[in-house]
PDB file of C-alpha atoms in Angstrom:
ATOM      1  CA  UNK A   1      56.960 -45.821 -26.593  1.00  0.00           C
ATOM      2  CA  UNK A   2      56.958 -48.985 -24.452  1.00  0.00           C
ATOM      3  CA  UNK A   3      53.642 -49.617 -22.723  1.00  0.00           C
ATOM      4  CA  UNK A   4      54.157 -51.832 -19.679  1.00  0.00           C
ATOM      5  CA  UNK A   5      50.700 -51.944 -18.109  1.00  0.00           C
ATOM      6  CA  UNK A   6      47.203 -50.545 -18.737  1.00  0.00           C
ATOM      7  CA  UNK A   7      43.935 -50.527 -16.816  1.00  0.00           C
ATOM      8  CA  UNK A   8      40.534 -49.751 -18.298  1.00  0.00           C
ATOM      9  CA  UNK A   9      37.959 -47.939 -16.172  1.00  0.00           C
ATOM     10  CA  UNK A  10      34.951 -45.640 -16.574  1.00  0.00           C
ATOM     11  CA  UNK A  11      36.732 -42.500 -15.403  1.00  0.00           C
ATOM     12  CA  UNK A  12      33.826 -40.213 -16.361  1.00  0.00           C
ATOM     13  CA  UNK A  13      31.218 -42.812 -15.290  1.00  0.00           C
ATOM     14  CA  UNK A  14      29.560 -42.697 -18.721  1.00  0.00           C
ATOM     15  CA  UNK A  15      29.808 -46.472 -19.325  1.00  0.00           C
ATOM     16  CA  UNK A  16      32.664 -45.941 -21.771  1.00  0.00           C
ATOM     17  CA  UNK A  17      35.969 -47.604 -21.073  1.00  0.00           C
ATOM     18  CA  UNK A  18      38.723 -45.052 -20.489  1.00  0.00           C
ATOM     19  CA  UNK A  19      42.320 -46.185 -20.086  1.00  0.00           C
ATOM     20  CA  UNK A  20      45.342 -45.347 -17.938  1.00  0.00           C
ATOM     21  CA  UNK A  21      48.700 -46.707 -19.101  1.00  0.00           C
ATOM     22  CA  UNK A  22      52.019 -47.012 -17.336  1.00  0.00           C
ATOM     23  CA  UNK A  23      54.799 -46.339 -19.820  1.00  0.00           C
ATOM     24  CA  UNK A  24      58.519 -46.886 -19.476  1.00  0.00           C
ATOM     25  CA  UNK A  25      59.700 -43.877 -17.463  1.00  0.00           C
ATOM     26  CA  UNK A  26      56.343 -42.099 -17.933  1.00  0.00           C
ATOM     27  CA  UNK A  27      52.545 -42.440 -17.740  1.00  0.00           C
ATOM     28  CA  UNK A  28      49.513 -41.330 -19.720  1.00  0.00           C
ATOM     29  CA  UNK A  29      45.748 -41.185 -19.254  1.00  0.00           C
ATOM     30  CA  UNK A  30      43.354 -41.521 -22.175  1.00  0.00           C
ATOM     31  CA  UNK A  31      39.608 -41.030 -22.353  1.00  0.00           C
ATOM     32  CA  UNK A  32      37.310 -42.611 -24.915  1.00  0.00           C
ATOM     33  CA  UNK A  33      35.940 -40.271 -27.578  1.00  0.00           C
ATOM     34  CA  UNK A  34      33.121 -41.464 -29.888  1.00  0.00           C
ATOM     35  CA  UNK A  35      33.776 -41.503 -33.655  1.00  0.00           C
ATOM     36  CA  UNK A  36      32.332 -38.775 -35.821  1.00  0.00           C
ATOM     37  CA  UNK A  37      31.024 -38.698 -39.384  1.00  0.00           C
ATOM     38  CA  UNK A  38      31.904 -41.670 -41.516  1.00  0.00           C
ATOM     39  CA  UNK A  39      34.760 -42.980 -39.371  1.00  0.00           C
ATOM     40  CA  UNK A  40      34.873 -46.763 -39.459  1.00  0.00           C
ATOM     41  CA  UNK A  41      36.707 -47.281 -36.173  1.00  0.00           C
ATOM     42  CA  UNK A  42      34.461 -48.054 -33.168  1.00  0.00           C
ATOM     43  CA  UNK A  43      36.118 -45.430 -31.002  1.00  0.00           C
ATOM     44  CA  UNK A  44      39.260 -43.450 -30.348  1.00  0.00           C
ATOM     45  CA  UNK A  45      41.270 -42.344 -27.337  1.00  0.00           C
ATOM     46  CA  UNK A  46      42.419 -38.807 -26.530  1.00  0.00           C
ATOM     47  CA  UNK A  47      45.418 -38.026 -24.302  1.00  0.00           C
ATOM     48  CA  UNK A  48      44.061 -36.110 -21.275  1.00  0.00           C
ATOM     49  CA  UNK A  49      46.997 -36.633 -18.907  1.00  0.00           C
ATOM     50  CA  UNK A  50      47.559 -32.907 -18.253  1.00  0.00           C
ATOM     51  CA  UNK A  51      43.861 -32.174 -17.724  1.00  0.00           C
ATOM     52  CA  UNK A  52      43.567 -34.872 -15.059  1.00  0.00           C
ATOM     53  CA  UNK A  53      46.330 -33.428 -12.871  1.00  0.00           C
ATOM     54  CA  UNK A  54      48.220 -36.731 -12.750  1.00  0.00           C
ATOM     55  CA  UNK A  55      51.973 -36.157 -12.619  1.00  0.00           C
ATOM     56  CA  UNK A  56      54.052 -39.318 -12.374  1.00  0.00           C
ATOM     57  CA  UNK A  57      57.465 -40.141 -13.823  1.00  0.00           C
ATOM     58  CA  UNK A  58      58.532 -43.760 -13.537  1.00  0.00           C
ATOM     59  CA  UNK A  59      62.110 -44.056 -12.269  1.00  0.00           C
ATOM     60  CA  UNK A  60      64.346 -46.715 -13.810  1.00  0.00           C
ATOM     61  CA  UNK A  61      68.118 -46.661 -13.793  1.00  0.00           C
ATOM     62  CA  UNK A  62      70.192 -47.044 -16.963  1.00  0.00           C
ATOM     63  CA  UNK A  63      73.263 -49.202 -16.427  1.00  0.00           C
ATOM     64  CA  UNK A  64      75.937 -50.682 -18.662  1.00  0.00           C
ATOM     65  CA  UNK A  65      74.872 -54.129 -17.439  1.00  0.00           C
ATOM     66  CA  UNK A  66      71.293 -53.642 -18.663  1.00  0.00           C
ATOM     67  CA  UNK A  67      69.685 -55.394 -15.729  1.00  0.00           C
ATOM     68  CA  UNK A  68      66.292 -56.921 -16.447  1.00  0.00           C
ATOM     69  CA  UNK A  69      64.334 -54.717 -14.035  1.00  0.00           C
ATOM     70  CA  UNK A  70      65.478 -51.490 -15.706  1.00  0.00           C
ATOM     71  CA  UNK A  71      63.749 -52.506 -18.934  1.00  0.00           C
ATOM     72  CA  UNK A  72      60.297 -52.681 -17.355  1.00  0.00           C
ATOM     73  CA  UNK A  73      57.735 -50.029 -16.543  1.00  0.00           C
ATOM     74  CA  UNK A  74      55.608 -49.861 -13.416  1.00  0.00           C
ATOM     75  CA  UNK A  75      52.434 -51.624 -12.439  1.00  0.00           C
ATOM     76  CA  UNK A  76      49.215 -49.616 -12.204  1.00  0.00           C
ATOM     77  CA  UNK A  77      45.976 -50.236 -10.294  1.00  0.00           C
ATOM     78  CA  UNK A  78      42.579 -48.541 -10.513  1.00  0.00           C
ATOM     79  CA  UNK A  79      40.330 -48.869  -7.453  1.00  0.00           C
ATOM     80  CA  UNK A  80      38.133 -46.873  -5.059  1.00  0.00           C
ATOM     81  CA  UNK A  81      40.256 -46.300  -1.945  1.00  0.00           C
ATOM     82  CA  UNK A  82      37.508 -44.675   0.161  1.00  0.00           C
ATOM     83  CA  UNK A  83      34.263 -46.019  -1.351  1.00  0.00           C
ATOM     84  CA  UNK A  84      33.163 -42.586  -2.580  1.00  0.00           C
ATOM     85  CA  UNK A  85      32.091 -44.024  -5.944  1.00  0.00           C
ATOM     86  CA  UNK A  86      35.047 -42.557  -7.841  1.00  0.00           C
ATOM     87  CA  UNK A  87      38.009 -44.620  -9.017  1.00  0.00           C
ATOM     88  CA  UNK A  88      41.495 -43.709  -7.845  1.00  0.00           C
ATOM     89  CA  UNK A  89      44.866 -44.615  -9.415  1.00  0.00           C
ATOM     90  CA  UNK A  90      48.015 -46.185  -7.931  1.00  0.00           C
ATOM     91  CA  UNK A  91      51.418 -46.386  -9.681  1.00  0.00           C
ATOM     92  CA  UNK A  92      54.330 -48.539  -8.538  1.00  0.00           C
ATOM     93  CA  UNK A  93      57.775 -46.961  -8.855  1.00  0.00           C
ATOM     94  CA  UNK A  94      61.434 -47.967  -8.873  1.00  0.00           C
ATOM     95  CA  UNK A  95      64.455 -47.255  -6.657  1.00  0.00           C
ATOM     96  CA  UNK A  96      68.111 -46.385  -7.309  1.00  0.00           C
ATOM     97  CA  UNK A  97      70.936 -48.902  -7.675  1.00  0.00           C
ATOM     98  CA  UNK A  98      74.563 -48.672  -8.712  1.00  0.00           C
ATOM     99  CA  UNK A  99      76.374 -49.703 -11.890  1.00  0.00           C
ATOM    100  CA  UNK A 100      77.468 -52.409 -11.382  1.00  0.00           C
ATOM    101  CA  UNK A 101      75.258 -53.591  -8.546  1.00  0.00           C
ATOM    102  CA  UNK A 102      77.089 -55.730  -5.959  1.00  0.00           C
ATOM    103  CA  UNK A 103      75.777 -59.239  -5.225  1.00  0.00           C
ATOM    104  CA  UNK A 104      72.981 -59.264  -2.666  1.00  0.00           C
ATOM    105  CA  UNK A 105      72.194 -55.556  -3.000  1.00  0.00           C
ATOM    106  CA  UNK A 106      68.517 -54.662  -2.511  1.00  0.00           C
ATOM    107  CA  UNK A 107      67.412 -51.252  -3.918  1.00  0.00           C
ATOM    108  CA  UNK A 108      65.694 -48.880  -1.489  1.00  0.00           C
ATOM    109  CA  UNK A 109      63.818 -45.660  -2.189  1.00  0.00           C
ATOM    110  CA  UNK A 110      65.873 -42.599  -1.240  1.00  0.00           C
ATOM    111  CA  UNK A 111      63.560 -39.680  -2.029  1.00  0.00           C
ATOM    112  CA  UNK A 112      60.138 -38.517  -3.268  1.00  0.00           C
ATOM    113  CA  UNK A 113      61.051 -39.074  -6.914  1.00  0.00           C
ATOM    114  CA  UNK A 114      61.107 -42.828  -6.192  1.00  0.00           C
ATOM    115  CA  UNK A 115      57.865 -43.024  -4.208  1.00  0.00           C
ATOM    116  CA  UNK A 116      54.981 -45.140  -5.386  1.00  0.00           C
ATOM    117  CA  UNK A 117      52.065 -42.781  -6.071  1.00  0.00           C
ATOM    118  CA  UNK A 118      48.363 -42.740  -5.157  1.00  0.00           C
ATOM    119  CA  UNK A 119      46.089 -40.261  -6.932  1.00  0.00           C
ATOM    120  CA  UNK A 120      42.627 -39.630  -5.450  1.00  0.00           C
ATOM    121  CA  UNK A 121      39.868 -38.658  -7.862  1.00  0.00           C
ATOM    122  CA  UNK A 122      37.939 -35.484  -7.033  1.00  0.00           C
ATOM    123  CA  UNK A 123      34.260 -34.823  -7.940  1.00  0.00           C
ATOM    124  CA  UNK A 124      35.266 -32.857 -11.068  1.00  0.00           C
ATOM    125  CA  UNK A 125      37.207 -35.814 -12.511  1.00  0.00           C
ATOM    126  CA  UNK A 126      40.677 -34.439 -11.757  1.00  0.00           C
ATOM    127  CA  UNK A 127      43.116 -36.160  -9.399  1.00  0.00           C
ATOM    128  CA  UNK A 128      45.144 -35.096  -6.368  1.00  0.00           C
ATOM    129  CA  UNK A 129      48.354 -36.725  -5.164  1.00  0.00           C
ATOM    130  CA  UNK A 130      47.695 -38.131  -1.668  1.00  0.00           C
ATOM    131  CA  UNK A 131      50.742 -40.403  -1.529  1.00  0.00           C
ATOM    132  CA  UNK A 132      52.385 -38.915   1.549  1.00  0.00           C
ATOM    133  CA  UNK A 133      49.331 -39.093   3.793  1.00  0.00           C
ATOM    134  CA  UNK A 134      48.199 -42.441   2.397  1.00  0.00           C
ATOM    135  CA  UNK A 135      51.216 -44.384   3.660  1.00  0.00           C
ATOM    136  CA  UNK A 136      51.916 -45.839   0.214  1.00  0.00           C
ATOM    137  CA  UNK A 137      55.340 -44.349  -0.512  1.00  0.00           C
ATOM    138  CA  UNK A 138      56.794 -47.837  -0.769  1.00  0.00           C
ATOM    139  CA  UNK A 139      60.173 -49.220   0.292  1.00  0.00           C
ATOM    140  CA  UNK A 140      62.112 -50.844  -2.529  1.00  0.00           C
ATOM    141  CA  UNK A 141      62.046 -51.321  -6.296  1.00  0.00           C
ATOM    142  CA  UNK A 142      58.330 -51.905  -6.791  1.00  0.00           C
ATOM    143  CA  UNK A 143      57.049 -53.322 -10.059  1.00  0.00           C
ATOM    144  CA  UNK A 144      53.577 -54.854  -9.739  1.00  0.00           C
ATOM    145  CA  UNK A 145      50.342 -54.236  -7.852  1.00  0.00           C
ATOM    146  CA  UNK A 146      47.134 -56.149  -7.166  1.00  0.00           C
ATOM    147  CA  UNK A 147      43.982 -54.945  -5.399  1.00  0.00           C
ATOM    148  CA  UNK A 148      41.521 -56.950  -3.313  1.00  0.00           C
ATOM    149  CA  UNK A 149      39.665 -56.909  -0.003  1.00  0.00           C
ATOM    150  CA  UNK A 150      41.681 -59.610   1.749  1.00  0.00           C
ATOM    151  CA  UNK A 151      39.900 -59.319   5.122  1.00  0.00           C
ATOM    152  CA  UNK A 152      36.340 -58.696   3.866  1.00  0.00           C
ATOM    153  CA  UNK A 153      35.915 -55.389   5.678  1.00  0.00           C
ATOM    154  CA  UNK A 154      34.442 -53.659   2.616  1.00  0.00           C
ATOM    155  CA  UNK A 155      37.583 -51.721   1.655  1.00  0.00           C
ATOM    156  CA  UNK A 156      40.049 -52.709  -1.049  1.00  0.00           C
ATOM    157  CA  UNK A 157      43.602 -53.394   0.078  1.00  0.00           C
ATOM    158  CA  UNK A 158      46.820 -53.270  -1.972  1.00  0.00           C
ATOM    159  CA  UNK A 159      49.497 -55.909  -2.540  1.00  0.00           C
ATOM    160  CA  UNK A 160      52.677 -54.470  -4.091  1.00  0.00           C
ATOM    161  CA  UNK A 161      55.348 -56.739  -5.563  1.00  0.00           C
ATOM    162  CA  UNK A 162      58.909 -55.787  -6.317  1.00  0.00           C
ATOM    163  CA  UNK A 163      62.549 -56.732  -6.493  1.00  0.00           C
ATOM    164  CA  UNK A 164      63.703 -57.529  -2.959  1.00  0.00           C
ATOM    165  CA  UNK A 165      60.320 -58.097  -1.351  1.00  0.00           C
ATOM    166  CA  UNK A 166      56.557 -57.663  -1.480  1.00  0.00           C
ATOM    167  CA  UNK A 167      54.235 -55.599   0.734  1.00  0.00           C
ATOM    168  CA  UNK A 168      50.596 -55.921   1.758  1.00  0.00           C
ATOM    169  CA  UNK A 169      48.870 -52.657   2.727  1.00  0.00           C
ATOM    170  CA  UNK A 170      45.599 -52.728   4.670  1.00  0.00           C
ATOM    171  CA  UNK A 171      43.061 -50.044   3.747  1.00  0.00           C
ATOM    172  CA  UNK A 172      41.937 -48.125   6.833  1.00  0.00           C
ATOM    173  CA  UNK A 173      38.807 -46.944   5.021  1.00  0.00           C
ATOM    174  CA  UNK A 174      39.884 -43.371   4.339  1.00  0.00           C
ATOM    175  CA  UNK A 175      42.573 -43.810   1.674  1.00  0.00           C
ATOM    176  CA  UNK A 176      45.240 -44.324   4.318  1.00  0.00           C
ATOM    177  CA  UNK A 177      47.004 -47.671   4.511  1.00  0.00           C
ATOM    178  CA  UNK A 178      48.897 -49.725   7.091  1.00  0.00           C
ATOM    179  CA  UNK A 179      51.724 -52.074   6.127  1.00  0.00           C
ATOM    180  CA  UNK A 180      50.656 -55.483   7.469  1.00  0.00           C
ATOM    181  CA  UNK A 181      53.159 -57.577   5.516  1.00  0.00           C
ATOM    182  CA  UNK A 182      54.856 -59.190   8.503  1.00  0.00           C
ATOM    183  CA  UNK A 183      51.608 -59.688  10.398  1.00  0.00           C
ATOM    184  CA  UNK A 184      49.976 -61.379   7.409  1.00  0.00           C
ATOM    185  CA  UNK A 185      53.094 -63.356   6.479  1.00  0.00           C
ATOM    186  CA  UNK A 186      53.027 -62.419   2.789  1.00  0.00           C
ATOM    187  CA  UNK A 187      56.390 -60.747   2.247  1.00  0.00           C
ATOM    188  CA  UNK A 188      58.032 -63.679   0.483  1.00  0.00           C
ATOM    189  CA  UNK A 189      59.308 -63.258  -3.060  1.00  0.00           C
ATOM    190  CA  UNK A 190      57.208 -66.172  -4.306  1.00  0.00           C
ATOM    191  CA  UNK A 191      54.560 -68.633  -3.169  1.00  0.00           C
ATOM    192  CA  UNK A 192      50.859 -68.965  -2.345  1.00  0.00           C
ATOM    193  CA  UNK A 193      49.405 -67.053   0.611  1.00  0.00           C
ATOM    194  CA  UNK A 194      45.895 -67.792   1.805  1.00  0.00           C
ATOM    195  CA  UNK A 195      43.534 -67.320   4.717  1.00  0.00           C
ATOM    196  CA  UNK A 196      40.576 -69.755   4.849  1.00  0.00           C
ATOM    197  CA  UNK A 197      37.493 -68.325   3.123  1.00  0.00           C
ATOM    198  CA  UNK A 198      39.296 -65.229   1.954  1.00  0.00           C
ATOM    199  CA  UNK A 199      41.449 -64.109  -0.974  1.00  0.00           C
ATOM    200  CA  UNK A 200      44.298 -66.272  -2.215  1.00  0.00           C
ATOM    201  CA  UNK A 201      47.442 -64.266  -2.942  1.00  0.00           C
ATOM    202  CA  UNK A 202      49.776 -65.961  -5.390  1.00  0.00           C
ATOM    203  CA  UNK A 203      53.171 -64.440  -6.093  1.00  0.00           C
ATOM    204  CA  UNK A 204      55.194 -65.873  -8.938  1.00  0.00           C
ATOM    205  CA  UNK A 205      58.811 -65.237  -9.874  1.00  0.00           C
ATOM    206  CA  UNK A 206      60.134 -65.911 -13.363  1.00  0.00           C
ATOM    207  CA  UNK A 207      63.760 -66.804 -13.974  1.00  0.00           C
ATOM    208  CA  UNK A 208      65.276 -66.778 -17.443  1.00  0.00           C
ATOM    209  CA  UNK A 209      68.424 -68.717 -18.374  1.00  0.00           C
ATOM    210  CA  UNK A 210      70.411 -68.167 -21.544  1.00  0.00           C
ATOM    211  CA  UNK A 211      72.981 -70.667 -22.764  1.00  0.00           C
ATOM    212  CA  UNK A 212      75.759 -69.000 -24.737  1.00  0.00           C
ATOM    213  CA  UNK A 213      77.504 -71.331 -27.192  1.00  0.00           C
TER     214      UNK A 213
END
């Protein structure tokens, strides 16, 4: 089991840190359960993925070339998309590409199985998939996500990074989002993006080189 990204949050609002993890080609949600009896561990986690109603399968192609992006899981973010006091969950997702992939090819999502996913938390602690109406399906092979209120309007916005381009989504205040990437000028693969007095967005690309001798 390869865990790519985790976020801790008080899902049940009991001041205990629960955890949602993005796994390679999967996902799981755990809640914190206090130890019993003479257990020496400070706490334990119980898999409650099915009970929460979260259904997400990370899509990653398997090629003979073993491209770097197919070895990585998706990014995950936990935030309150409508300020109702309950934390919601966003997963980034991949996109299809061929084997081999021609030079210059940029993967694009071709169906619902490749959509990024937004799950809205209901009062009973379960989640509903609101991806389609939220406007967060995504475009390409998305891999990372960051959350912040870039325009100080009181609602948290989403910045999604991925192979082929990044996207900034403005929160409309009701868990729907508008793609403002071009307007904000933050679609570049790498570099600092900043508006005076507001959030600094820094996107970094890593490049590995191997010398075969």
